[in-house]
Amino acid sequence: MHEDLIIAGFGGQGVMSMGQMLAYAGLTEGKNVLWMPAYGPETRGGFANCTVIVSDMEIGSPIVSHPRSIIVMNLPSLDRFEDSVKPGGTLVVNTTLASRKVRRKDIDVILVPATEVATELGDLRAANMVALGAFLECKPMISFKAVKKTLQKVFANKKSVIPLNEKALERGAEIAREQRKARSAV
Amino acid sequence: MSNKVLMKGNEAIGEAAITAGCRHFFGYPITPQSELPAYLSKHMPKVGGVFLQAESEVAAINMVYGAAAAGARVLTSSSSPGISLKQEGISYLASSELPAVICNVMRAGPGLGTIQPAQADYFQAVKGGGHGDYHNIVLAPESVQEIIDHVRLGFDLSDKYLNPAMILLDGALGQMMEPVDFGDYKPELQEKPWAATGCKGRKMNAITSIHIDPRDMEAHNIKLQEKYSKIRESEQKCEEWMLEDAEIMVVAYGLCARICKSAIRVCREKGIKVGLFRLISLWPFPEKKLDKAIDKVKEVFVVELSAGQMIEDVKLVDNGRKPITFHGRMGGMTPSVEDISDRIELIHDRITQKVG
């Protein structure tokens, strides 16, 4: 097993913490993991992205130009990363903030109105968990169980937000499941 | 499950230093290493240590000199331009034979440059950097776990040889998070009877780098050179990875070595016999093992995040025996895995005479 993922959005959408959560969860499952932020002269609200690698092998290069999966949380990230997904890979799009059509035909595309769903659930900050839930439904690189366990750890001092985040994960997974079912029925 | 925690490279430097018995840090902030002083500003006071943000890099390295002279395990860190500012002080540390660990989380230069990963400070780190005939001990980790191991080793070697040790990494290694295990390490702190700790009841200890009489200065230089010979003899470190049957040997270190490992895996799947010689100690240069390894391969391929600096030391060891090719990226750009594996394939095609 060797999976690599880039998560991209704007600063404040929780893309860094989403990646760290995956890495933590991978660690609890005994995998080799790596999390790397794209760093540079960043501005508030500007580009934010990170790379997560989960593997059974020793992890070599931390720099991945064509990852198997990409989650984009806004339109500039979709524009920037659509072409980078490895053929046959997975692209999760937060359609609330990236409403244009995806051009690629050689990848698995999951469209999730993550920000909208999170707002409905009560807090738009949980949009990252909606997207993560959708992603993990398609690419079970880490079990939901491990991610939920990690939520308990991350929010140990803020237990009140755990149910919302769990709900967001589940709703994301549900949307992805329905979408795949509908597509295979066509 | 093991006691692994997920940690950023820069923070790991700080925690490793604390576990190595370091209680003194002097520095000045600069990206991409600022998580390290941030970490130590929080954690040094908890263990009764000193964290001090100096007014400049020059001040910081001279505070390091003072603490080292008083017998403390002391750390400073910066990124390329800041390390340049520290060079005079590092030369003084080397001449006064004072132990200290200096971390350079490299960025791309020259000048102010950019904060993305680079390995263009190799010459500065291994050939001296400051004025005079001296060497730093230089270690180049490739992972967050190895950062911890090297910081501890750096303190030990520095104390053992009374010589500054430099940990040379880059912004990507400093920023990335990986699982690490600090183990139940206990530092072996040496007695330092030479330290300037106040001479009440004993003879004065003088620590200096000035020897006015040139005969004395030459004798001091000879003593230093004898020490460097001993370090060269005993402290060369490297990793030989998939080299057993290799026809092509990639030579790299740090972040670049990891990119090369991924590329080598790609090439191995295609049946190309290629392996990696990874430098762990940049000074002393691991010439003994490299010398033997060169004998067994057909061609050497050096990859660096620079215009080609470490390759000069590889050429000195090779001494014209085998062809050496080079690929380097500069300015904070890193080669992709595909970029390296394609080049290895080209070398393979050439030596198996498919082309040319």
PDB file of N, CA, C and O in Angstrom, chain B residues 115-167:
ATOM      1  N   ILE B 115      13.023  30.929   0.205  1.00  0.00           N
ATOM      2  CA  ILE B 115      13.032  30.012   1.349  1.00  0.00           C
ATOM      3  C   ILE B 115      12.829  28.547   0.972  1.00  0.00           C
ATOM      4  O   ILE B 115      12.780  27.697   1.830  1.00  0.00           O
ATOM      5  N   GLN B 116      12.743  28.269  -0.310  1.00  0.00           N
ATOM      6  CA  GLN B 116      12.531  26.876  -0.724  1.00  0.00           C
ATOM      7  C   GLN B 116      13.819  26.053  -0.590  1.00  0.00           C
ATOM      8  O   GLN B 116      14.898  26.605  -0.470  1.00  0.00           O
ATOM      9  N   PRO B 117      13.676  24.690  -0.593  1.00  0.00           N
ATOM     10  CA  PRO B 117      14.839  23.837  -0.301  1.00  0.00           C
ATOM     11  C   PRO B 117      16.003  23.985  -1.271  1.00  0.00           C
ATOM     12  O   PRO B 117      15.814  24.115  -2.477  1.00  0.00           O
ATOM     13  N   ALA B 118      17.219  23.955  -0.727  1.00  0.00           N
ATOM     14  CA  ALA B 118      18.430  24.008  -1.540  1.00  0.00           C
ATOM     15  C   ALA B 118      19.566  23.357  -0.769  1.00  0.00           C
ATOM     16  O   ALA B 118      19.465  23.149   0.439  1.00  0.00           O
ATOM     17  N   GLN B 119      20.628  23.015  -1.503  1.00  0.00           N
ATOM     18  CA  GLN B 119      21.820  22.430  -0.865  1.00  0.00           C
ATOM     19  C   GLN B 119      23.058  23.197  -1.318  1.00  0.00           C
ATOM     20  O   GLN B 119      24.128  22.637  -1.481  1.00  0.00           O
ATOM     21  N   ALA B 120      22.880  24.492  -1.509  1.00  0.00           N
ATOM     22  CA  ALA B 120      23.959  25.288  -2.098  1.00  0.00           C
ATOM     23  C   ALA B 120      24.940  25.812  -1.056  1.00  0.00           C
ATOM     24  O   ALA B 120      25.885  26.513  -1.401  1.00  0.00           O
ATOM     25  N   ASP B 121      24.751  25.449   0.233  1.00  0.00           N
ATOM     26  CA  ASP B 121      25.700  25.871   1.261  1.00  0.00           C
ATOM     27  C   ASP B 121      26.705  24.767   1.582  1.00  0.00           C
ATOM     28  O   ASP B 121      27.375  24.805   2.610  1.00  0.00           O
ATOM     29  N   TYR B 122      26.797  23.770   0.687  1.00  0.00           N
ATOM     30  CA  TYR B 122      27.707  22.638   0.923  1.00  0.00           C
ATOM     31  C   TYR B 122      29.156  23.109   1.094  1.00  0.00           C
ATOM     32  O   TYR B 122      29.807  22.776   2.080  1.00  0.00           O
ATOM     33  N   PHE B 123      29.620  23.903   0.125  1.00  0.00           N
ATOM     34  CA  PHE B 123      31.015  24.388   0.216  1.00  0.00           C
ATOM     35  C   PHE B 123      31.239  25.117   1.538  1.00  0.00           C
ATOM     36  O   PHE B 123      32.216  24.886   2.238  1.00  0.00           O
ATOM     37  N   GLN B 124      30.309  26.032   1.850  1.00  0.00           N
ATOM     38  CA  GLN B 124      30.455  26.831   3.065  1.00  0.00           C
ATOM     39  C   GLN B 124      30.540  25.931   4.304  1.00  0.00           C
ATOM     40  O   GLN B 124      31.349  26.162   5.196  1.00  0.00           O
ATOM     41  N   ALA B 125      29.701  24.874   4.325  1.00  0.00           N
ATOM     42  CA  ALA B 125      29.645  24.009   5.506  1.00  0.00           C
ATOM     43  C   ALA B 125      30.875  23.121   5.630  1.00  0.00           C
ATOM     44  O   ALA B 125      31.442  22.994   6.713  1.00  0.00           O
ATOM     45  N   VAL B 126      31.302  22.490   4.503  1.00  0.00           N
ATOM     46  CA  VAL B 126      32.335  21.460   4.621  1.00  0.00           C
ATOM     47  C   VAL B 126      33.761  21.972   4.392  1.00  0.00           C
ATOM     48  O   VAL B 126      34.718  21.328   4.803  1.00  0.00           O
ATOM     49  N   LYS B 127      33.876  23.087   3.726  1.00  0.00           N
ATOM     50  CA  LYS B 127      35.241  23.551   3.421  1.00  0.00           C
ATOM     51  C   LYS B 127      35.730  24.575   4.433  1.00  0.00           C
ATOM     52  O   LYS B 127      36.829  25.095   4.301  1.00  0.00           O
ATOM     53  N   GLY B 128      34.911  24.906   5.392  1.00  0.00           N
ATOM     54  CA  GLY B 128      35.343  25.904   6.366  1.00  0.00           C
ATOM     55  C   GLY B 128      34.270  26.941   6.555  1.00  0.00           C
ATOM     56  O   GLY B 128      33.601  26.968   7.579  1.00  0.00           O
ATOM     57  N   GLY B 129      34.050  27.774   5.580  1.00  0.00           N
ATOM     58  CA  GLY B 129      32.996  28.783   5.682  1.00  0.00           C
ATOM     59  C   GLY B 129      33.533  30.103   6.193  1.00  0.00           C
ATOM     60  O   GLY B 129      33.423  31.132   5.541  1.00  0.00           O
ATOM     61  N   GLY B 130      34.135  30.075   7.347  1.00  0.00           N
ATOM     62  CA  GLY B 130      34.811  31.264   7.858  1.00  0.00           C
ATOM     63  C   GLY B 130      36.267  31.248   7.423  1.00  0.00           C
ATOM     64  O   GLY B 130      36.672  30.462   6.570  1.00  0.00           O
ATOM     65  N   HIS B 131      37.073  32.135   8.028  1.00  0.00           N
ATOM     66  CA  HIS B 131      38.474  32.243   7.631  1.00  0.00           C
ATOM     67  C   HIS B 131      39.331  31.212   8.355  1.00  0.00           C
ATOM     68  O   HIS B 131      39.006  30.764   9.440  1.00  0.00           O
ATOM     69  N   GLY B 132      40.459  30.873   7.731  1.00  0.00           N
ATOM     70  CA  GLY B 132      41.425  29.998   8.376  1.00  0.00           C
ATOM     71  C   GLY B 132      41.259  28.541   7.992  1.00  0.00           C
ATOM     72  O   GLY B 132      40.261  28.142   7.396  1.00  0.00           O
ATOM     73  N   ASP B 133      42.277  27.752   8.317  1.00  0.00           N
ATOM     74  CA  ASP B 133      42.295  26.311   8.028  1.00  0.00           C
ATOM     75  C   ASP B 133      41.532  25.561   9.102  1.00  0.00           C
ATOM     76  O   ASP B 133      42.099  25.199  10.134  1.00  0.00           O
ATOM     77  N   TYR B 134      40.258  25.364   8.893  1.00  0.00           N
ATOM     78  CA  TYR B 134      39.507  24.586   9.892  1.00  0.00           C
ATOM     79  C   TYR B 134      38.376  23.829   9.222  1.00  0.00           C
ATOM     80  O   TYR B 134      38.046  24.080   8.064  1.00  0.00           O
ATOM     81  N   HIS B 135      37.789  22.912   9.947  1.00  0.00           N
ATOM     82  CA  HIS B 135      36.630  22.162   9.453  1.00  0.00           C
ATOM     83  C   HIS B 135      35.557  22.069  10.524  1.00  0.00           C
ATOM     84  O   HIS B 135      35.870  21.900  11.701  1.00  0.00           O
ATOM     85  N   ASN B 136      34.312  22.152  10.103  1.00  0.00           N
ATOM     86  CA  ASN B 136      33.204  21.751  10.959  1.00  0.00           C
ATOM     87  C   ASN B 136      32.978  20.264  10.750  1.00  0.00           C
ATOM     88  O   ASN B 136      33.203  19.759   9.653  1.00  0.00           O
ATOM     89  N   ILE B 137      32.476  19.595  11.782  1.00  0.00           N
ATOM     90  CA  ILE B 137      31.891  18.274  11.559  1.00  0.00           C
ATOM     91  C   ILE B 137      30.511  18.559  10.976  1.00  0.00           C
ATOM     92  O   ILE B 137      29.768  19.371  11.528  1.00  0.00           O
ATOM     93  N   VAL B 138      30.177  17.935   9.825  1.00  0.00           N
ATOM     94  CA  VAL B 138      28.901  18.262   9.174  1.00  0.00           C
ATOM     95  C   VAL B 138      28.073  17.000   8.951  1.00  0.00           C
ATOM     96  O   VAL B 138      28.546  16.047   8.324  1.00  0.00           O
ATOM     97  N   LEU B 139      26.856  16.987   9.471  1.00  0.00           N
ATOM     98  CA  LEU B 139      25.960  15.846   9.317  1.00  0.00           C
ATOM     99  C   LEU B 139      24.730  16.263   8.511  1.00  0.00           C
ATOM    100  O   LEU B 139      24.233  17.380   8.683  1.00  0.00           O
ATOM    101  N   ALA B 140      24.262  15.349   7.636  1.00  0.00           N
ATOM    102  CA  ALA B 140      23.160  15.695   6.733  1.00  0.00           C
ATOM    103  C   ALA B 140      22.022  14.681   6.859  1.00  0.00           C
ATOM    104  O   ALA B 140      22.010  13.650   6.188  1.00  0.00           O
ATOM    105  N   PRO B 141      21.037  14.958   7.715  1.00  0.00           N
ATOM    106  CA  PRO B 141      19.914  14.021   7.879  1.00  0.00           C
ATOM    107  C   PRO B 141      19.005  13.988   6.656  1.00  0.00           C
ATOM    108  O   PRO B 141      18.937  14.957   5.896  1.00  0.00           O
ATOM    109  N   GLU B 142      18.278  12.849   6.480  1.00  0.00           N
ATOM    110  CA  GLU B 142      17.341  12.731   5.347  1.00  0.00           C
ATOM    111  C   GLU B 142      15.901  12.608   5.825  1.00  0.00           C
ATOM    112  O   GLU B 142      14.984  12.578   5.020  1.00  0.00           O
ATOM    113  N   SER B 143      15.706  12.486   7.143  1.00  0.00           N
ATOM    114  CA  SER B 143      14.343  12.309   7.659  1.00  0.00           C
ATOM    115  C   SER B 143      14.251  12.982   9.015  1.00  0.00           C
ATOM    116  O   SER B 143      15.274  13.357   9.603  1.00  0.00           O
ATOM    117  N   VAL B 144      13.031  13.108   9.528  1.00  0.00           N
ATOM    118  CA  VAL B 144      12.861  13.762  10.826  1.00  0.00           C
ATOM    119  C   VAL B 144      13.495  12.899  11.928  1.00  0.00           C
ATOM    120  O   VAL B 144      14.128  13.413  12.842  1.00  0.00           O
ATOM    121  N   GLN B 145      13.356  11.568  11.811  1.00  0.00           N
ATOM    122  CA  GLN B 145      14.008  10.696  12.798  1.00  0.00           C
ATOM    123  C   GLN B 145      15.521  10.907  12.778  1.00  0.00           C
ATOM    124  O   GLN B 145      16.166  10.979  13.820  1.00  0.00           O
ATOM    125  N   GLU B 146      16.074  11.005  11.579  1.00  0.00           N
ATOM    126  CA  GLU B 146      17.524  11.159  11.490  1.00  0.00           C
ATOM    127  C   GLU B 146      17.973  12.534  11.997  1.00  0.00           C
ATOM    128  O   GLU B 146      19.094  12.680  12.483  1.00  0.00           O
ATOM    129  N   ILE B 147      17.099  13.529  11.879  1.00  0.00           N
ATOM    130  CA  ILE B 147      17.421  14.840  12.452  1.00  0.00           C
ATOM    131  C   ILE B 147      17.699  14.679  13.948  1.00  0.00           C
ATOM    132  O   ILE B 147      18.683  15.194  14.484  1.00  0.00           O
ATOM    133  N   ILE B 148      16.838  13.914  14.627  1.00  0.00           N
ATOM    134  CA  ILE B 148      16.998  13.682  16.064  1.00  0.00           C
ATOM    135  C   ILE B 148      18.328  12.969  16.330  1.00  0.00           C
ATOM    136  O   ILE B 148      19.120  13.385  17.181  1.00  0.00           O
ATOM    137  N   ASP B 149      18.567  11.893  15.579  1.00  0.00           N
ATOM    138  CA  ASP B 149      19.801  11.129  15.767  1.00  0.00           C
ATOM    139  C   ASP B 149      21.026  12.008  15.536  1.00  0.00           C
ATOM    140  O   ASP B 149      22.013  11.924  16.251  1.00  0.00           O
ATOM    141  N   HIS B 150      20.952  12.859  14.510  1.00  0.00           N
ATOM    142  CA  HIS B 150      22.119  13.673  14.165  1.00  0.00           C
ATOM    143  C   HIS B 150      22.363  14.802  15.154  1.00  0.00           C
ATOM    144  O   HIS B 150      23.517  15.166  15.400  1.00  0.00           O
ATOM    145  N   VAL B 151      21.295  15.376  15.693  1.00  0.00           N
ATOM    146  CA  VAL B 151      21.487  16.432  16.693  1.00  0.00           C
ATOM    147  C   VAL B 151      22.206  15.840  17.916  1.00  0.00           C
ATOM    148  O   VAL B 151      23.167  16.401  18.433  1.00  0.00           O
ATOM    149  N   ARG B 152      21.757  14.643  18.337  1.00  0.00           N
ATOM    150  CA  ARG B 152      22.406  13.985  19.479  1.00  0.00           C
ATOM    151  C   ARG B 152      23.854  13.640  19.159  1.00  0.00           C
ATOM    152  O   ARG B 152      24.759  13.905  19.946  1.00  0.00           O
ATOM    153  N   LEU B 153      24.048  13.060  17.970  1.00  0.00           N
ATOM    154  CA  LEU B 153      25.401  12.689  17.551  1.00  0.00           C
ATOM    155  C   LEU B 153      26.273  13.931  17.430  1.00  0.00           C
ATOM    156  O   LEU B 153      27.454  13.927  17.806  1.00  0.00           O
ATOM    157  N   GLY B 154      25.695  14.998  16.907  1.00  0.00           N
ATOM    158  CA  GLY B 154      26.434  16.262  16.754  1.00  0.00           C
ATOM    159  C   GLY B 154      26.968  16.754  18.091  1.00  0.00           C
ATOM    160  O   GLY B 154      28.139  17.141  18.189  1.00  0.00           O
ATOM    161  N   PHE B 155      26.131  16.714  19.125  1.00  0.00           N
ATOM    162  CA  PHE B 155      26.591  17.138  20.451  1.00  0.00           C
ATOM    163  C   PHE B 155      27.708  16.229  20.954  1.00  0.00           C
ATOM    164  O   PHE B 155      28.704  16.700  21.517  1.00  0.00           O
ATOM    165  N   ASP B 156      27.529  14.904  20.751  1.00  0.00           N
ATOM    166  CA  ASP B 156      28.550  13.962  21.240  1.00  0.00           C
ATOM    167  C   ASP B 156      29.886  14.162  20.532  1.00  0.00           C
ATOM    168  O   ASP B 156      30.937  14.208  21.174  1.00  0.00           O
ATOM    169  N   LEU B 157      29.839  14.262  19.194  1.00  0.00           N
ATOM    170  CA  LEU B 157      31.091  14.421  18.436  1.00  0.00           C
ATOM    171  C   LEU B 157      31.748  15.761  18.760  1.00  0.00           C
ATOM    172  O   LEU B 157      32.969  15.867  18.859  1.00  0.00           O
ATOM    173  N   SER B 158      30.910  16.770  18.907  1.00  0.00           N
ATOM    174  CA  SER B 158      31.401  18.108  19.199  1.00  0.00           C
ATOM    175  C   SER B 158      32.142  18.122  20.536  1.00  0.00           C
ATOM    176  O   SER B 158      33.234  18.685  20.662  1.00  0.00           O
ATOM    177  N   ASP B 159      31.571  17.463  21.535  1.00  0.00           N
ATOM    178  CA  ASP B 159      32.235  17.362  22.842  1.00  0.00           C
ATOM    179  C   ASP B 159      33.485  16.502  22.763  1.00  0.00           C
ATOM    180  O   ASP B 159      34.503  16.809  23.379  1.00  0.00           O
ATOM    181  N   LYS B 160      33.374  15.406  21.995  1.00  0.00           N
ATOM    182  CA  LYS B 160      34.501  14.468  21.912  1.00  0.00           C
ATOM    183  C   LYS B 160      35.725  15.127  21.287  1.00  0.00           C
ATOM    184  O   LYS B 160      36.846  14.945  21.754  1.00  0.00           O
ATOM    185  N   TYR B 161      35.504  15.871  20.215  1.00  0.00           N
ATOM    186  CA  TYR B 161      36.644  16.443  19.483  1.00  0.00           C
ATOM    187  C   TYR B 161      36.851  17.931  19.773  1.00  0.00           C
ATOM    188  O   TYR B 161      37.735  18.558  19.184  1.00  0.00           O
ATOM    189  N   LEU B 162      36.025  18.510  20.632  1.00  0.00           N
ATOM    190  CA  LEU B 162      36.089  19.947  20.917  1.00  0.00           C
ATOM    191  C   LEU B 162      36.120  20.738  19.611  1.00  0.00           C
ATOM    192  O   LEU B 162      37.071  21.454  19.296  1.00  0.00           O
ATOM    193  N   ASN B 163      35.037  20.572  18.874  1.00  0.00           N
ATOM    194  CA  ASN B 163      34.964  21.158  17.528  1.00  0.00           C
ATOM    195  C   ASN B 163      33.501  21.459  17.201  1.00  0.00           C
ATOM    196  O   ASN B 163      32.625  20.673  17.560  1.00  0.00           O
ATOM    197  N   PRO B 164      33.208  22.570  16.550  1.00  0.00           N
ATOM    198  CA  PRO B 164      31.809  22.818  16.193  1.00  0.00           C
ATOM    199  C   PRO B 164      31.263  21.751  15.243  1.00  0.00           C
ATOM    200  O   PRO B 164      32.000  21.262  14.375  1.00  0.00           O
ATOM    201  N   ALA B 165      30.010  21.385  15.443  1.00  0.00           N
ATOM    202  CA  ALA B 165      29.338  20.435  14.555  1.00  0.00           C
ATOM    203  C   ALA B 165      28.157  21.142  13.926  1.00  0.00           C
ATOM    204  O   ALA B 165      27.449  21.894  14.593  1.00  0.00           O
ATOM    205  N   MET B 166      27.977  20.908  12.627  1.00  0.00           N
ATOM    206  CA  MET B 166      26.874  21.547  11.924  1.00  0.00           C
ATOM    207  C   MET B 166      25.890  20.485  11.437  1.00  0.00           C
ATOM    208  O   MET B 166      26.301  19.452  10.918  1.00  0.00           O
ATOM    209  N   ILE B 167      24.591  20.741  11.646  1.00  0.00           N
ATOM    210  CA  ILE B 167      23.557  19.881  11.074  1.00  0.00           C
ATOM    211  C   ILE B 167      23.032  20.636   9.864  1.00  0.00           C
ATOM    212  O   ILE B 167      22.529  21.748   9.981  1.00  0.00           O
TER     213      ILE B 167
END
